[in-house]
Structure formats: C-alpha cells, structure tokens
Amino acid sequence: AQSVAQPEDQVNVAEGNPLTVKCTYSVSGNPYLFWYVQYPNRGLQFLLKYITGDNLVKGSYGFEAEFNKSQTSFHLKKPSALVSDSALYFCAVRDFNQAGTALIFGKGTTLSVSS
Amino acid sequence: DSGVTQTPKHLITATGQRVTLRCSPRSGDLSVYWYQQSLDQGLQFLIQYYNGEERAKGNILERFSAQQFPDLHSELNLSSLELGDSALYFCASSVTVGGNTEAFFGQGTRLTVV
C-alpha cells in the first residue's frame, strides 16, 4: 500500500536557523510528492511538488524540498526560519491505486519557530 | 485565498440528523475532492468527482454521499450523524484529473455533532 510517514510530531527551531521537516514515502513506481501547510483555522495551502526532474524542488515562501529516491525521502527545508512559518505541515503522495488522483497525507508535523 | 469556497464554515447539529456541506471549486477546475480531518484519523480522502462523474472513493461511510452538479459545485451529504462524525471537512479542486496537478483547498467546514 502507498503511504507517507512524518516521523516527527513537532519540530522546534529558532528564528533565523535552518529548518527541516522530514517525510518518507512508500509507493510502487515513481512517486508524485507534495507538501502542504495548514495555518490555524485555515485550509491547506500548496507549497511545492515533485513529479519528475531535478531532485531539489523550490516552492512558495522560500521553502524547498529534496527528493531522495534511494532513501525514499522528501524532506522540506528552509535556509532561515521565520516565526510566521509556525504551522502544521503535511507531506502527501498521489494515490495511484485507484482510478482517481487523491492524495494520501502523512499525519502532519507541527513546526514551532521561536523568536 | 485559494479560490475554493466552502459553506457553511461552522455547523452544529444533533446526533441522527442530516447535513449538507457545499463547495464551489476554483474557476475552471473540473475535479473536486472531499477530505475529512479529525484528530485521531488525520486527513482522510472521502471521494472525488470529475466533471460531474464520480472518479474515486476513499474511506467514505455509506451514510455519506456526494454529488457534483453541472455548474461544477459539489455537495457532501452526511446523514444519521454520530458523535464521531465531528470533524473538519475540506473540499479541494484541481484543474484536471492528471496526477501531476496540485489541488487547492477550501477553508473547511467544521462540523460538531452533539
């Protein structure tokens, strides 16, 4: 079965420091991977995706993610964290096990950036 | 603002009742998805429609049903509600049914069953 795992429930980082939010996946075939962010009382906002090509993907708000096929990982990164980056982050993989194109989400990682 | 509109934002209802959640996708998007977010289950895919036709089903209970209308808006109907149905229900839309296109989410409807 296809799945994604976010091994950390919470990540704490100081403002100005680099941040990494981890994601590993398990799929048969080539994965389509996505990162979304959810702010309190808001919907999910798309950050970036990996479909094919360059393993380093750049997205919104200065975020980037590195696709690593050998480690089946798709970690989200940012060189310098902002307090406003504090939110809930979801990694997701496209579910190709059925006719549709729904996403399978990880459980989410809460990022807390302190000033 | 994602361009996906969901109404109502909040809904409080009693057990055994029926409710309808409404979603208007982004202009031009043909595909609509419904997801349920709860503390214990996380984000779960319920159902997908594409241009009026059901495309895929996820973990949707038989008490729940959905449809997509000719103007592409969608409704999720929840009946015989139970306490455990309390959750945040999201609608998302995407322009195609292709696997490489991202979906854009509405702000959700928070359903509380009492």
Short mmCIF file of C-alpha atoms in Angstrom, two decimals:
data_model
loop_
_atom_site.label_atom_id
_atom_site.label_comp_id
_atom_site.label_asym_id
_atom_site.label_seq_id
_atom_site.Cartn_x
_atom_site.Cartn_y
_atom_site.Cartn_z
CA ALA A 1 0.00 0.00 0.00
CA GLN A 2 1.16 3.51 -0.67
CA SER A 3 1.89 5.69 2.32
CA VAL A 4 3.84 8.60 3.67
CA ALA A 5 5.35 8.95 7.11
CA GLN A 6 6.27 12.07 9.00
CA PRO A 7 8.38 10.75 11.86
CA GLU A 8 8.28 13.92 13.96
CA ASP A 9 5.09 15.22 15.53
CA GLN A 10 6.80 18.52 16.32
CA VAL A 11 9.88 20.39 15.19
CA ASN A 12 11.21 23.34 17.15
CA VAL A 13 13.66 25.81 15.66
CA ALA A 14 14.87 29.30 16.47
CA GLU A 15 14.17 32.14 14.08
CA GLY A 16 16.96 32.55 11.56
CA ASN A 17 18.10 28.94 11.82
CA PRO A 18 17.61 26.41 9.03
CA LEU A 19 14.66 24.07 9.35
CA THR A 20 13.94 20.57 8.10
CA VAL A 21 10.63 18.73 8.25
CA LYS A 22 11.05 15.07 7.41
CA CYS A 23 8.95 12.88 5.15
CA THR A 24 9.46 9.35 3.88
CA TYR A 25 7.27 7.56 1.40
CA SER A 26 6.39 4.08 0.30
CA VAL A 27 4.99 3.62 -3.20
CA SER A 28 5.22 1.21 -6.06
CA GLY A 29 6.54 3.02 -9.07
CA ASN A 30 7.52 6.65 -9.34
CA PRO A 31 6.05 8.88 -6.65
CA TYR A 32 4.27 12.18 -7.07
CA LEU A 33 5.02 14.04 -3.84
CA PHE A 34 3.54 17.19 -2.36
CA TRP A 35 3.96 19.48 0.65
CA TYR A 36 1.11 21.49 2.12
CA VAL A 37 0.94 23.88 5.07
CA GLN A 38 -2.04 24.50 7.34
CA TYR A 39 -2.31 27.61 9.49
CA PRO A 40 -4.77 27.65 12.41
CA ASN A 41 -8.40 27.73 11.30
CA ARG A 42 -7.36 27.75 7.66
CA GLY A 43 -7.36 25.28 4.80
CA LEU A 44 -4.29 23.59 3.41
CA GLN A 45 -2.03 25.69 1.22
CA PHE A 46 0.09 24.11 -1.50
CA LEU A 47 3.83 24.66 -1.05
CA LEU A 48 5.58 22.55 -3.67
CA LYS A 49 5.59 19.26 -5.54
CA TYR A 50 7.95 16.75 -7.05
CA ILE A 51 6.82 14.95 -10.18
CA THR A 52 10.00 14.35 -12.11
CA GLY A 53 13.27 16.05 -12.94
CA ASP A 54 15.56 17.95 -10.60
CA ASN A 55 15.70 16.42 -7.14
CA LEU A 56 15.69 19.85 -5.50
CA VAL A 57 12.31 21.47 -5.80
CA LYS A 58 11.68 25.11 -4.93
CA GLY A 59 8.32 26.30 -3.72
CA SER A 60 6.43 29.09 -2.06
CA TYR A 61 7.61 31.29 0.84
CA GLY A 62 11.27 30.26 0.42
CA PHE A 63 10.66 26.57 1.04
CA GLU A 64 12.36 23.82 -0.90
CA ALA A 65 12.34 20.05 -0.75
CA GLU A 66 14.86 17.41 -1.70
CA PHE A 67 13.72 14.20 -3.32
CA ASN A 68 15.97 11.24 -2.50
CA LYS A 69 14.99 8.06 -4.27
CA SER A 70 17.48 5.79 -2.54
CA GLN A 71 16.29 6.91 0.89
CA THR A 72 12.64 7.26 -0.22
CA SER A 73 12.55 10.67 1.38
CA PHE A 74 11.18 14.09 0.50
CA HIS A 75 12.28 16.42 3.28
CA LEU A 76 11.05 20.01 3.41
CA LYS A 77 13.69 22.64 4.09
CA LYS A 78 14.17 26.35 4.52
CA PRO A 79 17.53 28.08 5.00
CA SER A 80 16.29 30.64 7.52
CA ALA A 81 13.11 30.11 9.56
CA LEU A 82 10.62 32.85 10.34
CA VAL A 83 8.22 33.00 13.28
CA SER A 84 5.44 33.22 10.71
CA ASP A 85 6.44 29.77 9.39
CA SER A 86 4.95 28.23 12.55
CA ALA A 87 2.18 25.96 11.31
CA LEU A 88 1.19 22.37 10.62
CA TYR A 89 2.96 20.80 7.65
CA PHE A 90 1.71 17.83 5.66
CA CYS A 91 3.56 15.62 3.23
CA ALA A 92 1.42 13.78 0.70
CA VAL A 93 1.75 11.27 -2.12
CA ARG A 94 -0.55 10.75 -5.06
CA ASP A 95 -2.57 7.55 -4.68
CA PHE A 96 -2.33 5.62 -7.92
CA ASN A 97 -4.01 2.54 -6.51
CA GLN A 98 -7.37 3.67 -7.74
CA ALA A 99 -8.81 5.45 -10.70
CA GLY A 100 -8.75 8.88 -9.14
CA THR A 101 -5.91 11.13 -8.15
CA ALA A 102 -6.49 11.65 -4.47
CA LEU A 103 -3.66 12.40 -2.06
CA ILE A 104 -2.54 10.23 0.82
CA PHE A 105 -1.41 12.51 3.63
CA GLY A 106 1.02 11.98 6.45
CA LYS A 107 -0.10 12.73 9.99
CA GLY A 108 1.46 16.17 9.91
CA THR A 109 4.34 17.88 11.69
CA THR A 110 3.86 20.96 13.82
CA LEU A 111 6.62 23.46 13.22
CA SER A 112 7.26 25.94 16.01
CA VAL A 113 9.66 28.81 15.32
CA SER A 114 10.71 30.81 18.35
CA SER A 115 11.91 34.39 18.27
CA ASP B 1 -7.31 32.83 -0.83
CA SER B 2 -7.30 29.52 -2.74
CA GLY B 3 -10.43 30.30 -4.76
CA VAL B 4 -12.27 27.29 -3.32
CA THR B 5 -15.33 28.30 -1.31
CA GLN B 6 -16.96 26.15 1.30
CA THR B 7 -20.17 26.85 3.17
CA PRO B 8 -21.04 26.89 5.96
CA LYS B 9 -17.83 27.49 7.92
CA HIS B 10 -19.30 26.03 11.10
CA LEU B 11 -22.15 23.64 11.71
CA ILE B 12 -23.51 22.30 14.97
CA THR B 13 -26.13 19.60 14.83
CA ALA B 14 -27.55 16.76 16.86
CA THR B 15 -26.95 13.05 16.52
CA GLY B 16 -29.19 11.38 13.99
CA GLN B 17 -29.56 14.50 11.88
CA ARG B 18 -28.59 15.12 8.26
CA VAL B 19 -26.48 17.98 6.94
CA THR B 20 -25.26 19.19 3.57
CA LEU B 21 -21.88 20.79 3.00
CA ARG B 22 -21.34 22.85 -0.09
CA CYS B 23 -18.24 23.51 -2.16
CA SER B 24 -17.58 25.81 -5.09
CA PRO B 25 -14.32 24.92 -6.85
CA ARG B 26 -11.85 27.36 -8.37
CA SER B 27 -12.97 28.77 -11.67
CA GLY B 28 -12.08 26.29 -14.41
CA ASP B 29 -11.35 23.37 -12.11
CA LEU B 30 -13.21 20.22 -13.11
CA SER B 31 -12.09 17.91 -10.32
CA VAL B 32 -13.44 18.13 -6.77
CA TYR B 33 -12.22 16.17 -3.77
CA TRP B 34 -13.65 15.81 -0.28
CA TYR B 35 -11.46 15.12 2.75
CA GLN B 36 -12.18 14.65 6.43
CA GLN B 37 -9.72 15.87 9.06
CA SER B 38 -10.01 14.58 12.60
CA LEU B 39 -7.57 14.34 15.47
CA ASP B 40 -7.50 10.55 15.56
CA GLN B 41 -7.67 9.78 11.81
CA GLY B 42 -5.77 12.72 10.37
CA LEU B 43 -6.61 13.76 6.81
CA GLN B 44 -8.66 11.09 5.07
CA PHE B 45 -9.78 11.12 1.45
CA LEU B 46 -13.52 10.59 1.08
CA ILE B 47 -14.49 10.94 -2.58
CA GLN B 48 -13.53 12.58 -5.87
CA TYR B 49 -15.67 13.86 -8.73
CA TYR B 50 -14.52 14.91 -12.15
CA ASN B 51 -16.81 16.92 -14.41
CA GLY B 52 -19.93 15.57 -12.74
CA GLU B 53 -18.89 11.94 -12.56
CA GLU B 54 -17.66 10.04 -9.54
CA ARG B 55 -13.98 9.29 -10.06
CA ALA B 56 -12.77 7.57 -6.90
CA LYS B 57 -13.93 6.61 -3.45
CA GLY B 58 -11.87 6.56 -0.32
CA ASN B 59 -12.88 5.95 3.26
CA ILE B 60 -16.40 7.27 2.84
CA LEU B 61 -19.12 5.81 5.03
CA GLU B 62 -22.34 4.56 3.50
CA ARG B 63 -24.17 7.24 5.49
CA PHE B 64 -22.28 9.84 3.47
CA SER B 65 -22.86 10.72 -0.16
CA ALA B 66 -21.77 13.42 -2.56
CA GLN B 67 -22.50 14.79 -5.96
CA GLN B 68 -21.14 17.31 -8.42
CA PHE B 69 -23.60 19.45 -10.31
CA PRO B 70 -23.46 20.72 -13.92
CA ASP B 71 -22.11 24.08 -12.69
CA LEU B 72 -19.31 22.03 -11.05
CA HIS B 73 -20.16 22.88 -7.46
CA SER B 74 -20.31 19.89 -5.16
CA GLU B 75 -22.26 18.87 -2.09
CA LEU B 76 -21.39 16.37 0.59
CA ASN B 77 -24.38 14.91 2.40
CA LEU B 78 -23.91 13.41 5.84
CA SER B 79 -26.82 11.54 7.38
CA SER B 80 -27.64 9.69 10.61
CA LEU B 81 -24.88 11.70 12.20
CA GLU B 82 -22.90 10.28 15.08
CA LEU B 83 -20.63 11.98 17.60
CA GLY B 84 -17.64 10.51 15.81
CA ASP B 85 -18.52 12.39 12.62
CA SER B 86 -17.42 15.62 14.27
CA ALA B 87 -14.51 16.81 12.17
CA LEU B 88 -13.24 19.40 9.75
CA TYR B 89 -14.41 18.64 6.22
CA PHE B 90 -12.36 20.03 3.36
CA CYS B 91 -13.15 20.40 -0.27
CA ALA B 92 -10.33 20.70 -2.78
CA SER B 93 -10.28 21.23 -6.52
CA SER B 94 -7.83 20.80 -9.35
CA VAL B 95 -7.91 21.73 -12.99
CA THR B 96 -7.55 18.22 -14.37
CA VAL B 97 -7.67 14.69 -13.20
CA GLY B 98 -3.99 14.31 -14.01
CA GLY B 99 -1.77 13.05 -11.24
CA ASN B 100 0.77 15.83 -11.53
CA THR B 101 -1.54 18.74 -10.76
CA GLU B 102 -1.84 20.10 -7.27
CA ALA B 103 -5.16 20.50 -5.54
CA PHE B 104 -6.29 23.72 -3.89
CA PHE B 105 -8.18 23.50 -0.63
CA GLY B 106 -11.05 25.48 0.80
CA GLN B 107 -11.05 26.68 4.39
CA GLY B 108 -13.20 23.80 5.50
CA THR B 109 -16.48 23.25 7.30
CA ARG B 110 -16.17 22.44 10.97
CA LEU B 111 -18.93 20.01 11.88
CA THR B 112 -19.79 19.45 15.52
CA VAL B 113 -22.28 16.71 16.35
CA VAL B 114 -23.75 16.96 19.84
#
